[in-house]
mmCIF file of C-alpha atoms in Angstrom:
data_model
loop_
_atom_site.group_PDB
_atom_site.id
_atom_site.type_symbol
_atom_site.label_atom_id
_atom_site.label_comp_id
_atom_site.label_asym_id
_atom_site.label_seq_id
_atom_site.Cartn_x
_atom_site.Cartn_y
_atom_site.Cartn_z
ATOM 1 C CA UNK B 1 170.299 112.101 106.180
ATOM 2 C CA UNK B 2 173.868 111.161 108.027
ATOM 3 C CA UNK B 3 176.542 109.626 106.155
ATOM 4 C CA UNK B 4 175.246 106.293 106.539
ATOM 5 C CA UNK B 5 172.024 106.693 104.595
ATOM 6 C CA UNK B 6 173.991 107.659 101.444
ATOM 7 C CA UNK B 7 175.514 104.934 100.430
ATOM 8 C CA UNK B 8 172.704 102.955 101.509
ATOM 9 C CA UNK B 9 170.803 105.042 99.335
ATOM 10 C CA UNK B 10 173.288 104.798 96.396
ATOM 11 C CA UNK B 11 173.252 101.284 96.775
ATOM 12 C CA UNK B 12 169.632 101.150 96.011
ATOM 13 C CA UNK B 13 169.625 103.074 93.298
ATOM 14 C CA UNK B 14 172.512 101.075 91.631
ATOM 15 C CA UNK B 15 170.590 97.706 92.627
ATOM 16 C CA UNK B 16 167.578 99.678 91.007
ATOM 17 C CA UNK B 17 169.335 100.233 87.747
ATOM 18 C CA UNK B 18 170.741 96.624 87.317
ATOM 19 C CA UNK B 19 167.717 95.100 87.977
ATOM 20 C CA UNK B 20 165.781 97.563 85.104
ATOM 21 C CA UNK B 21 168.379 96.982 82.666
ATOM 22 C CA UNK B 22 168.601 93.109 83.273
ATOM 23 C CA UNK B 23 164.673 92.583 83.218
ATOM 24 C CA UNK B 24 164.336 94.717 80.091
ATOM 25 C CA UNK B 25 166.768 92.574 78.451
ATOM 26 C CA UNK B 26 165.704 89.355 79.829
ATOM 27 C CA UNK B 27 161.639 89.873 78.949
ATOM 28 C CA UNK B 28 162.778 90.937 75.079
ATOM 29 C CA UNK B 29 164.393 87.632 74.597
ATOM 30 C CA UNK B 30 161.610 85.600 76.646
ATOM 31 C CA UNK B 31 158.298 87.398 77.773
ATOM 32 C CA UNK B 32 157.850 84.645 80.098
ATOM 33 C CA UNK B 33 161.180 84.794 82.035
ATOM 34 C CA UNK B 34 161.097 84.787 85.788
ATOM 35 C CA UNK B 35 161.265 87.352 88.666
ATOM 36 C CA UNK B 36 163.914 84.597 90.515
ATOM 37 C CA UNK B 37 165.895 84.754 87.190
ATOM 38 C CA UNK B 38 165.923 88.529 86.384
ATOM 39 C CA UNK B 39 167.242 88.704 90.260
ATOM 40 C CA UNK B 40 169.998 86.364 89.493
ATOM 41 C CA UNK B 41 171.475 87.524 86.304
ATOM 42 C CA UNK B 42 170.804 91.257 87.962
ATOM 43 C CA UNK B 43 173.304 90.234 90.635
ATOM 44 C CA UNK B 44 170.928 90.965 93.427
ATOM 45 C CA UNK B 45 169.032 88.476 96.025
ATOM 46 C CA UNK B 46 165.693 87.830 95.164
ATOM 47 C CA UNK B 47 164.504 89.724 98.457
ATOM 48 C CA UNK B 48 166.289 93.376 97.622
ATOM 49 C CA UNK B 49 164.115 92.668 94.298
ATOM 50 C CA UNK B 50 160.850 92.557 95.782
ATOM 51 C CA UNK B 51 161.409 95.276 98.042
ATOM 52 C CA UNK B 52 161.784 97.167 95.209
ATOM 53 C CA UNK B 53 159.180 96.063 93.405
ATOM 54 C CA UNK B 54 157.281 94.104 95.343
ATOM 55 C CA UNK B 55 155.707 91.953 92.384
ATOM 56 C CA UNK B 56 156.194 90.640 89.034
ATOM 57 C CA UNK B 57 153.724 93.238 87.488
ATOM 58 C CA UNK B 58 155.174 96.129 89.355
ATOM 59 C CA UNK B 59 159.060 95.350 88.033
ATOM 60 C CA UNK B 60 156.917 95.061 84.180
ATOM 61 C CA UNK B 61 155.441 98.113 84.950
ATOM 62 C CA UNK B 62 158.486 99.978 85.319
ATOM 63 C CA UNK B 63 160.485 98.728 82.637
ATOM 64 C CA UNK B 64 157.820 99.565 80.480
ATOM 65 C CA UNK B 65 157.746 102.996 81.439
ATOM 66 C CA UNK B 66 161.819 103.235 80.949
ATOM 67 C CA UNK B 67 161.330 101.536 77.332
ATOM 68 C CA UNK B 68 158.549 104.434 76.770
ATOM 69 C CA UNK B 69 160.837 107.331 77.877
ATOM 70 C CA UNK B 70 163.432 106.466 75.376
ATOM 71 C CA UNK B 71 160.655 106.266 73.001
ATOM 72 C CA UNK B 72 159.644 109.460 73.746
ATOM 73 C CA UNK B 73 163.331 110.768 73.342
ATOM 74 C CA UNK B 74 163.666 109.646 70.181
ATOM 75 C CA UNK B 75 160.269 110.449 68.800
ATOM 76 C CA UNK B 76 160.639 113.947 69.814
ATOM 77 C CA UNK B 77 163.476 114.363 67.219
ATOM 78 C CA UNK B 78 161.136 113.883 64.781
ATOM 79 C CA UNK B 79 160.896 116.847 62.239
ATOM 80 C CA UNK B 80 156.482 116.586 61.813
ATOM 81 C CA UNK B 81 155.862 120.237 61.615
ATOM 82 C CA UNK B 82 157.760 121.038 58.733
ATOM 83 C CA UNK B 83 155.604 118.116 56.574
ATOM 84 C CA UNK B 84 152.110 118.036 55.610
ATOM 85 C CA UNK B 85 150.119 115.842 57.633
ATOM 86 C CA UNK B 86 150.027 112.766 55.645
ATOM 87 C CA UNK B 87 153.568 112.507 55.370
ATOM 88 C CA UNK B 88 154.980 113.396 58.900
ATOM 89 C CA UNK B 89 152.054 110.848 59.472
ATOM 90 C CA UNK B 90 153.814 108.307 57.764
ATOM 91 C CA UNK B 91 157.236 109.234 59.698
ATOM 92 C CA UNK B 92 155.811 108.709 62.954
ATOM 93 C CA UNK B 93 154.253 105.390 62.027
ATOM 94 C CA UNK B 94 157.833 104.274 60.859
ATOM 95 C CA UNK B 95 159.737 105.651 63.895
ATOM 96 C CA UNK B 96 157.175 104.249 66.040
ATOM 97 C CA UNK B 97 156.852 100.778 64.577
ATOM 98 C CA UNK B 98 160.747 100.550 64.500
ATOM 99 C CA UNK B 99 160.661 101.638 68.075
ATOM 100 C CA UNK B 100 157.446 99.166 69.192
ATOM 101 C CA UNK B 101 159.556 96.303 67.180
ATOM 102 C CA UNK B 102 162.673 96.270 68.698
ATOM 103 C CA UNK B 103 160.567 96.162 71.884
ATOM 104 C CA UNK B 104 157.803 93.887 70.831
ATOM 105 C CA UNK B 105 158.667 90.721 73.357
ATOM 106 C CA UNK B 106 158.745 93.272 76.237
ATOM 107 C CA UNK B 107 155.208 94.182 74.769
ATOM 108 C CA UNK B 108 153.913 90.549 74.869
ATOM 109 C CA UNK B 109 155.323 90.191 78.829
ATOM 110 C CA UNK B 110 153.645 93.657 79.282
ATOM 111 C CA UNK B 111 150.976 92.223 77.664
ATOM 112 C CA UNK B 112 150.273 89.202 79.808
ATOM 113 C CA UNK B 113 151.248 91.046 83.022
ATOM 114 C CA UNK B 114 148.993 94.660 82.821
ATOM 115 C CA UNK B 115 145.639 95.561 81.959
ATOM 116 C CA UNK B 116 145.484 96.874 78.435
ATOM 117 C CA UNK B 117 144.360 99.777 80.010
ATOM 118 C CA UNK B 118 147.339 100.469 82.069
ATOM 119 C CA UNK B 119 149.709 99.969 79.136
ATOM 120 C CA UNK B 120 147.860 102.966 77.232
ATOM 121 C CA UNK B 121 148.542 105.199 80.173
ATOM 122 C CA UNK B 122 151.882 104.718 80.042
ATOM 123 C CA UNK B 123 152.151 105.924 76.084
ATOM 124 C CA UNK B 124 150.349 109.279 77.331
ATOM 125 C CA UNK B 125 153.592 111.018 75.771
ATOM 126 C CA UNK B 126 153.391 109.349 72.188
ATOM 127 C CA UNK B 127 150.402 109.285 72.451
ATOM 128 C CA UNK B 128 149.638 113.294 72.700
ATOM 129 C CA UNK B 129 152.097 113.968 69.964
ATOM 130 C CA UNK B 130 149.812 111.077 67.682
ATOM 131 C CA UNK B 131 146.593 112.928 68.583
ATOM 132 C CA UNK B 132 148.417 116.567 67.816
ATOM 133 C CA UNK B 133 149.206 115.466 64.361
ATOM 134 C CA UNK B 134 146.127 113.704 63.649
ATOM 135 C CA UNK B 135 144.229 117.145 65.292
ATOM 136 C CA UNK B 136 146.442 119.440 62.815
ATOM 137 C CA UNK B 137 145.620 116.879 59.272
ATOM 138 C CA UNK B 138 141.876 117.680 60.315
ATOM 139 C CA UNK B 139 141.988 120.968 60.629
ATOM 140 C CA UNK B 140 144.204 120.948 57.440
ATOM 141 C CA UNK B 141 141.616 118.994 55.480
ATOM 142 C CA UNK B 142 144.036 115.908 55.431
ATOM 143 C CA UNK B 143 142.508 113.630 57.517
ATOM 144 C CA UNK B 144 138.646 112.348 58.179
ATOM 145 C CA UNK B 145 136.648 114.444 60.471
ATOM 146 C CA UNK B 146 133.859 111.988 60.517
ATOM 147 C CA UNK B 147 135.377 110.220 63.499
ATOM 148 C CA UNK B 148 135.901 111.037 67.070
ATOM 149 C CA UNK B 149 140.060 112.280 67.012
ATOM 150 C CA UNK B 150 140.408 109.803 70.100
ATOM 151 C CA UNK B 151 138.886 107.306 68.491
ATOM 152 C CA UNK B 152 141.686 108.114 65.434
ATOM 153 C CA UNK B 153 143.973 108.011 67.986
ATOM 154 C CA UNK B 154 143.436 104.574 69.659
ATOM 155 C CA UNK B 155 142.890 103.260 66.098
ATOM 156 C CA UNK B 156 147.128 104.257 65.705
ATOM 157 C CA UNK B 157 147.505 102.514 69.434
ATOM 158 C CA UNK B 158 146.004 99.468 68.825
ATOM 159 C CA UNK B 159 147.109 98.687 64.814
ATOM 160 C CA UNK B 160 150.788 99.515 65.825
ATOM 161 C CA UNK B 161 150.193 96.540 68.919
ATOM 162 C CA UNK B 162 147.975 94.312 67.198
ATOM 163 C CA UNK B 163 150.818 94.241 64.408
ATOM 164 C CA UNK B 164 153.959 93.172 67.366
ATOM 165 C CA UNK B 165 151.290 90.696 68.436
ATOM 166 C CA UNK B 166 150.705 89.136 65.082
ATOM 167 C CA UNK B 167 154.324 88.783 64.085
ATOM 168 C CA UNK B 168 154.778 86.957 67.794
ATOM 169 C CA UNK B 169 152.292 84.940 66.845
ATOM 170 C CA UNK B 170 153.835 84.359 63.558
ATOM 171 C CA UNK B 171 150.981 85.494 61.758
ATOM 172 C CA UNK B 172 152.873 88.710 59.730
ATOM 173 C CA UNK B 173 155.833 88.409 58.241
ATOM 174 C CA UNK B 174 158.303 91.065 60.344
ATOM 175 C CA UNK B 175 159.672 92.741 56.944
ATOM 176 C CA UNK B 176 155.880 93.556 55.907
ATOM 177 C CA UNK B 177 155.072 95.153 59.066
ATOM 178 C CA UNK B 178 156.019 98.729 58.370
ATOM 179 C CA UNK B 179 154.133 98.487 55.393
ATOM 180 C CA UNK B 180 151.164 97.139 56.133
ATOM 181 C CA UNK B 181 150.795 99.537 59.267
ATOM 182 C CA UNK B 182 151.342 103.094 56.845
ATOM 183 C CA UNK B 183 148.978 101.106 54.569
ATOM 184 C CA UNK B 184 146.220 100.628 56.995
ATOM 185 C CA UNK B 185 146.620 103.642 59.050
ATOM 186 C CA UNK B 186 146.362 106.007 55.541
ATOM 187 C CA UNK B 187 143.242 104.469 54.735
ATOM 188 C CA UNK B 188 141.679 104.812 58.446
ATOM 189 C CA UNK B 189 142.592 108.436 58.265
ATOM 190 C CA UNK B 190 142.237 109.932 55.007
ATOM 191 C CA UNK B 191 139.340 112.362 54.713
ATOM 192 C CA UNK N 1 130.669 53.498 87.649
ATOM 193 C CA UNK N 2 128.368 52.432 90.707
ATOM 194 C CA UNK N 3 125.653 54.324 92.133
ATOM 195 C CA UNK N 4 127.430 56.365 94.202
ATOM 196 C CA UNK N 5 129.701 57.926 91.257
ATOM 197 C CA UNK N 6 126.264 59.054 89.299
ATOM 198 C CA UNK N 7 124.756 61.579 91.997
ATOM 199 C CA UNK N 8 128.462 62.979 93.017
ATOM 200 C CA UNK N 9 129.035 63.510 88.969
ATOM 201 C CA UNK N 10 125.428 65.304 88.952
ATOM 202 C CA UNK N 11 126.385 66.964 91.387
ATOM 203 C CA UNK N 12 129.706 68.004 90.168
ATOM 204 C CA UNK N 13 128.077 69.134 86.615
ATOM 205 C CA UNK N 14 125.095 71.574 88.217
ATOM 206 C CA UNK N 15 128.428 73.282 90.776
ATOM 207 C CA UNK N 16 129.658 73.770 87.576
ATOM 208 C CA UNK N 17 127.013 75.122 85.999
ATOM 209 C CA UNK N 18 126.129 77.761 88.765
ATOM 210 C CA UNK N 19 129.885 78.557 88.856
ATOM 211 C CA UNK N 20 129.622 79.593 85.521
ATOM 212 C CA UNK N 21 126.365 81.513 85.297
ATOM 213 C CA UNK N 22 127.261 83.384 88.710
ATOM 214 C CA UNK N 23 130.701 83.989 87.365
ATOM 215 C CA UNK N 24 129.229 85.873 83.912
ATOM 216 C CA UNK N 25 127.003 87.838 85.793
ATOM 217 C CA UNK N 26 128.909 88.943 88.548
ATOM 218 C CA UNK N 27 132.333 89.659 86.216
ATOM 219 C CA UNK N 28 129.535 91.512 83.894
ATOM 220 C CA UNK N 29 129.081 93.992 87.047
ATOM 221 C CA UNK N 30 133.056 94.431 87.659
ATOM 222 C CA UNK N 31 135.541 92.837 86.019
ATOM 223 C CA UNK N 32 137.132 93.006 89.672
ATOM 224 C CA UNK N 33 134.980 90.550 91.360
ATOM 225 C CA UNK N 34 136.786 87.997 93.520
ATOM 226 C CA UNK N 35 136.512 84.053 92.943
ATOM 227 C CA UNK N 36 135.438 84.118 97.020
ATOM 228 C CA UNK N 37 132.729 86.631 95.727
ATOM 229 C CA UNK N 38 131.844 84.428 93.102
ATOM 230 C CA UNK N 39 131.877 80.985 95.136
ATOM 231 C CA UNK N 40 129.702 82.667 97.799
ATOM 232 C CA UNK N 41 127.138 83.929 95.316
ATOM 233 C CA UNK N 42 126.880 81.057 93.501
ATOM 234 C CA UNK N 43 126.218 78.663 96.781
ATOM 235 C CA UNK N 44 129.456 76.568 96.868
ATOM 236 C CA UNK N 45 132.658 76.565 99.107
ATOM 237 C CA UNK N 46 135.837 78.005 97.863
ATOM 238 C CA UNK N 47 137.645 74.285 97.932
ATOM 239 C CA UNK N 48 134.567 73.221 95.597
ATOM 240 C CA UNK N 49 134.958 76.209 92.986
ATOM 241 C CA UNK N 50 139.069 75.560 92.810
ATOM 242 C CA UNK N 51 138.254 71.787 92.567
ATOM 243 C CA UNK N 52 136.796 72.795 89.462
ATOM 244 C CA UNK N 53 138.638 76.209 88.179
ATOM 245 C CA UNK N 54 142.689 76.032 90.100
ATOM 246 C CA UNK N 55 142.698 79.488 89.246
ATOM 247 C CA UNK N 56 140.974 82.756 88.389
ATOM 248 C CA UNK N 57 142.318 82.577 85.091
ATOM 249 C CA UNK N 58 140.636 79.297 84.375
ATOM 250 C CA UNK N 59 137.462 80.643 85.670
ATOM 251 C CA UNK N 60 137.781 83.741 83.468
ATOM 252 C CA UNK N 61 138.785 81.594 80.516
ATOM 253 C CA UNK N 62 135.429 78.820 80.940
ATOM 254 C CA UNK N 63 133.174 82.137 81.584
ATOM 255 C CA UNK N 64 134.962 83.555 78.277
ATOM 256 C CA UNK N 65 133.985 80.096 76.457
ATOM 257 C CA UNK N 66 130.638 79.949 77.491
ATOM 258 C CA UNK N 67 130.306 83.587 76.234
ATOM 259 C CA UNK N 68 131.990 83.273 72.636
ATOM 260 C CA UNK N 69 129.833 79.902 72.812
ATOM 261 C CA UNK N 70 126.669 81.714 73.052
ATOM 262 C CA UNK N 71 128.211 84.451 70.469
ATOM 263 C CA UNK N 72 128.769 81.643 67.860
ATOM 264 C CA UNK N 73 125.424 80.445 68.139
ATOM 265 C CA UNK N 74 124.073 83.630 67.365
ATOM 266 C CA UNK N 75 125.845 84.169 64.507
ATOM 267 C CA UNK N 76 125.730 81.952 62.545
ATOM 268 C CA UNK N 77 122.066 82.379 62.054
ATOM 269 C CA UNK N 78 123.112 85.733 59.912
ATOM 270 C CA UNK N 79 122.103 85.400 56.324
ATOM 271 C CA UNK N 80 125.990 86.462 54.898
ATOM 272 C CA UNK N 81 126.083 84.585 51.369
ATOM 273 C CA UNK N 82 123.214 85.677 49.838
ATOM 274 C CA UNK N 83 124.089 89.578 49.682
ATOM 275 C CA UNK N 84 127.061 91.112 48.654
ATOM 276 C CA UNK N 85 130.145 91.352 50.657
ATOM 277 C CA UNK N 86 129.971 95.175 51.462
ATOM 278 C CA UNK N 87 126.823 94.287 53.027
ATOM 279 C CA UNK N 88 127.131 90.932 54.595
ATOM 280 C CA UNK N 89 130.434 92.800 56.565
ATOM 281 C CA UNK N 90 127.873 95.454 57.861
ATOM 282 C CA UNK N 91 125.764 93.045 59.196
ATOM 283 C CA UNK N 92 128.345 91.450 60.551
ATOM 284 C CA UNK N 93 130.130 93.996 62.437
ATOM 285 C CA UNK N 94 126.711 94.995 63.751
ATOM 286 C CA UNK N 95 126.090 92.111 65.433
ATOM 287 C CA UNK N 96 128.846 91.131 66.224
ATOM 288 C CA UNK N 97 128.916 94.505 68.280
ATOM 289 C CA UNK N 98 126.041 94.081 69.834
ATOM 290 C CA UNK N 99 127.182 91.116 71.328
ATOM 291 C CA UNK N 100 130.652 92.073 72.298
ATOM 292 C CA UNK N 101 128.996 95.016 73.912
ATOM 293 C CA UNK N 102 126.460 93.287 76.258
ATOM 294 C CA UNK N 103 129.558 91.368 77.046
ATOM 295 C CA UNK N 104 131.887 94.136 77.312
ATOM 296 C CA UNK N 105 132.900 93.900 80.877
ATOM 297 C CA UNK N 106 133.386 90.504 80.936
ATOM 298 C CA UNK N 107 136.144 91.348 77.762
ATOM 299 C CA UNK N 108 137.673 93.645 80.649
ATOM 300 C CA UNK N 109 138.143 90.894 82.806
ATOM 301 C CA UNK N 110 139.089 88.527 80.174
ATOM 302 C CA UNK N 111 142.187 91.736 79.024
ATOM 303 C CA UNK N 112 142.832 91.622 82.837
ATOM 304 C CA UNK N 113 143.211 87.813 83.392
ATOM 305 C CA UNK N 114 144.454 86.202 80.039
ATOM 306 C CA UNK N 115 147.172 86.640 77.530
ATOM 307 C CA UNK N 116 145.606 88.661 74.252
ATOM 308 C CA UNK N 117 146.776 85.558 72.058
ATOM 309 C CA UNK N 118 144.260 83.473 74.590
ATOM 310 C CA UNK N 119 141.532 85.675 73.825
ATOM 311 C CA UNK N 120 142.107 85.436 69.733
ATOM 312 C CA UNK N 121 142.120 81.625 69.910
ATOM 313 C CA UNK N 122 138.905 81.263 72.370
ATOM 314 C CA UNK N 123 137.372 83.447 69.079
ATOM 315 C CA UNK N 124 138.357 80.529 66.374
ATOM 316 C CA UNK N 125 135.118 80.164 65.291
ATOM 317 C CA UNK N 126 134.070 83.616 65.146
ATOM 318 C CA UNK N 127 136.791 84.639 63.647
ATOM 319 C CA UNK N 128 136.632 82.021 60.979
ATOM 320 C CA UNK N 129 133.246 83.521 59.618
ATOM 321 C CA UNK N 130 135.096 86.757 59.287
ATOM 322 C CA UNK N 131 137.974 85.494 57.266
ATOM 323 C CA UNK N 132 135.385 83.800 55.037
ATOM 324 C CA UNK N 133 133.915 86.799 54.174
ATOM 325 C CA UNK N 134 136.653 89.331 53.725
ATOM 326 C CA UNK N 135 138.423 86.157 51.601
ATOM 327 C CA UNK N 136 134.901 86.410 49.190
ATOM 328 C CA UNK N 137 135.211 90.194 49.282
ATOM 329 C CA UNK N 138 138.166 89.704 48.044
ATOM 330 C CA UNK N 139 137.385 87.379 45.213
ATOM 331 C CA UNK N 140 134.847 89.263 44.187
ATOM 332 C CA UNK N 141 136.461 92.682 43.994
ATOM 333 C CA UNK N 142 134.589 94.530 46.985
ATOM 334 C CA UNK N 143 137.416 94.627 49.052
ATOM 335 C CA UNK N 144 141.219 95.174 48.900
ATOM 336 C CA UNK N 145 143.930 92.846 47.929
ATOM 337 C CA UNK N 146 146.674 94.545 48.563
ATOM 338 C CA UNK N 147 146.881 93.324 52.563
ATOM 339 C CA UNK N 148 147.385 90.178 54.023
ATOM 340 C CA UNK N 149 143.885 88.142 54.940
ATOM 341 C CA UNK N 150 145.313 87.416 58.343
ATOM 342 C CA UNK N 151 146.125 90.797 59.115
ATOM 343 C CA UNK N 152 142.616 92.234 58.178
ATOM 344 C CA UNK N 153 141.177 89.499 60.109
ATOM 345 C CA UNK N 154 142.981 90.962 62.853
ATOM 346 C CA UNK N 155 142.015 94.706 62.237
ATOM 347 C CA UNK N 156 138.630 93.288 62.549
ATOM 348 C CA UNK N 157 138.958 91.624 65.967
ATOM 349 C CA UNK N 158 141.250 94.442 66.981
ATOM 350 C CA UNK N 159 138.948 97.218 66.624
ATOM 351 C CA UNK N 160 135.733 95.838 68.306
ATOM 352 C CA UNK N 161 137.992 95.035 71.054
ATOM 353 C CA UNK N 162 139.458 98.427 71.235
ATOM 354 C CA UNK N 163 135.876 100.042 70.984
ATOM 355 C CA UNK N 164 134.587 97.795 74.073
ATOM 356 C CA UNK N 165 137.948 99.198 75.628
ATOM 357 C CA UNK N 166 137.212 102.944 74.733
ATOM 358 C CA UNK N 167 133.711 102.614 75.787
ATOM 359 C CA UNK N 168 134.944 101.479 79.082
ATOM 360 C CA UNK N 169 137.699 104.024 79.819
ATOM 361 C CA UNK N 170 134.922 106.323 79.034
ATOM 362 C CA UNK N 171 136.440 107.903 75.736
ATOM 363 C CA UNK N 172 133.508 106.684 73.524
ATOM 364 C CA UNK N 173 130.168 107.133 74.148
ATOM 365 C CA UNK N 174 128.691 103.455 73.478
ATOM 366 C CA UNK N 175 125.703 104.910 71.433
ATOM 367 C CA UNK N 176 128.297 106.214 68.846
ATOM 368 C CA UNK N 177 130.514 102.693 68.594
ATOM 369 C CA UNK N 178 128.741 100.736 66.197
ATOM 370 C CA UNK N 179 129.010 103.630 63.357
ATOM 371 C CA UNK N 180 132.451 104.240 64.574
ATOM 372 C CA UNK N 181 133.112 100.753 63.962
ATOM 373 C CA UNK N 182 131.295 100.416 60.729
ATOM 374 C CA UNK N 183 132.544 103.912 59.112
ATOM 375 C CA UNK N 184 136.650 102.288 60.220
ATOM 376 C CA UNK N 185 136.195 99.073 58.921
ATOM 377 C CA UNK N 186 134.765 100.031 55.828
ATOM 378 C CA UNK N 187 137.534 102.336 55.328
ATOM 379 C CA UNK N 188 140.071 99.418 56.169
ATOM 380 C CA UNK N 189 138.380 96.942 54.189
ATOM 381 C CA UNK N 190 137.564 98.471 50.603
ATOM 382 C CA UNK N 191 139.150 98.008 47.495
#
């Protein structure tokens, strides 16, 4: 804890920072980029990189969970308590898809480079404020109770990916994305 | 051409063959299992299974082949044409189901080791039989218009995948996923 640990330490944290920002920006315009490249346009040798994060999934891993905390700060902003269900429903799924598409090549990289099940983890935030508003348009009579509320819940999940996935693919036109989703999602839930 | 090619190619085909059955069962029992594992157990040497599969991705991918090989075969003795479409889809998502689900670790592996757009194409035929029938359901007036084909194609393939993935992470009890399934996709899917 002397004085030279601190700017040792401040270092790392800067060198942390550029190379988060840099990769975030460099997988949304190419999923595919590499961990030599993110170093080099981060400024940083490829060897500080790894000892940060020691491998190409771990460096994914992180930015994903930075792109998910922003999310989650602008998703809380949302007014859904005010609304009956079906309509702050129909909020979230906006805000969300409008979130998931600005982000949707960093999905495909985080795709190829984590177990599904790993990338659900890391929407536990969204995810609990999905499954509260689904829990409240049951209990409301909005919504179906003739399905498990997690099942409800992964249905949201997996639409909302399946959708970035299908314009990547160039299956969905981008502009009918929002649309589709609200459309799909209000038939899966309504009771 | 000679005699000495003909017993080496033999050869080469039954290695692959035992590669391939040893890899399905063994990735059925954990999606984790290690090619070394998998050469051991199937009786060849590690230099002989990456002759044949450079990587455990390509060994993942011929396993997943094999499997949606075995799927298609099975499927296309269902009888969809001469019901109506409401029906033929229930039959369909039931067994397609019940294969996905005796194959639902080796899906795990498959999420783990291969890009999701992988997956979709190694399902081309499957998937085929599917848009067939939601296209007549269309047609005919049994199910909705007002999506695009593709993208209910997709719902289709997304949420069996999803339910093998919720049955796995032990949110859905795998007695209750073929209703689940049925009771969503209906939902999705009618006019």
């Amino acid at each position: 804890m002397g004085k030279s640990t601190q700017p040792r330490r401040a270092d790392a944290e800067r060198n942390i920072a550029a190379i988060l920002a840099t990769a975030a920006r460099l997988l949304g315009a190419d999923p595919g980029v590499s961990v030599a490249e993110i170093a080099k346009e981060a400024g940083v040798g490829r060897v500080t990189l790894y000892g940060h994060f020691p491998s190409r999934e771990s460096l994914v891993d992180a930015v994903l969970r930075d792109a998910v905390d922003h999310a989650e700060l602008a998703l809380s902003g949302l007014d859904l308590e005010g609304v009956p269900p079906a309509q702050a429903m129909e909020r979230l799924i906006s805000s969300s898809w409008e979130i998931l598409d600005r982000h949707s090549r960093l999905f495909v990289a985080a795709d190829r480079a984590l177990p599904a099940e790993r990338i659900r983890e890391r929407h536990g935030k969204p995810l609990a404020r999905v499954e509260q508003l689904i829990a409240r348009g049951m209990d409301e009579g909005a919504f179906r109770t003739d399905l498990p509320l997690s099942w409800l819940v992964s249905t949201f999940f997996g639409l909302l990916h399946s959708a970035a996935g299908e314009i990547e693919a160039g299956r969905l036109p981008r502009a009918q994305a929002a649309d589709v989703l609200t459309r799909t999602l209000r038939s899966v839930l309504a009771a």
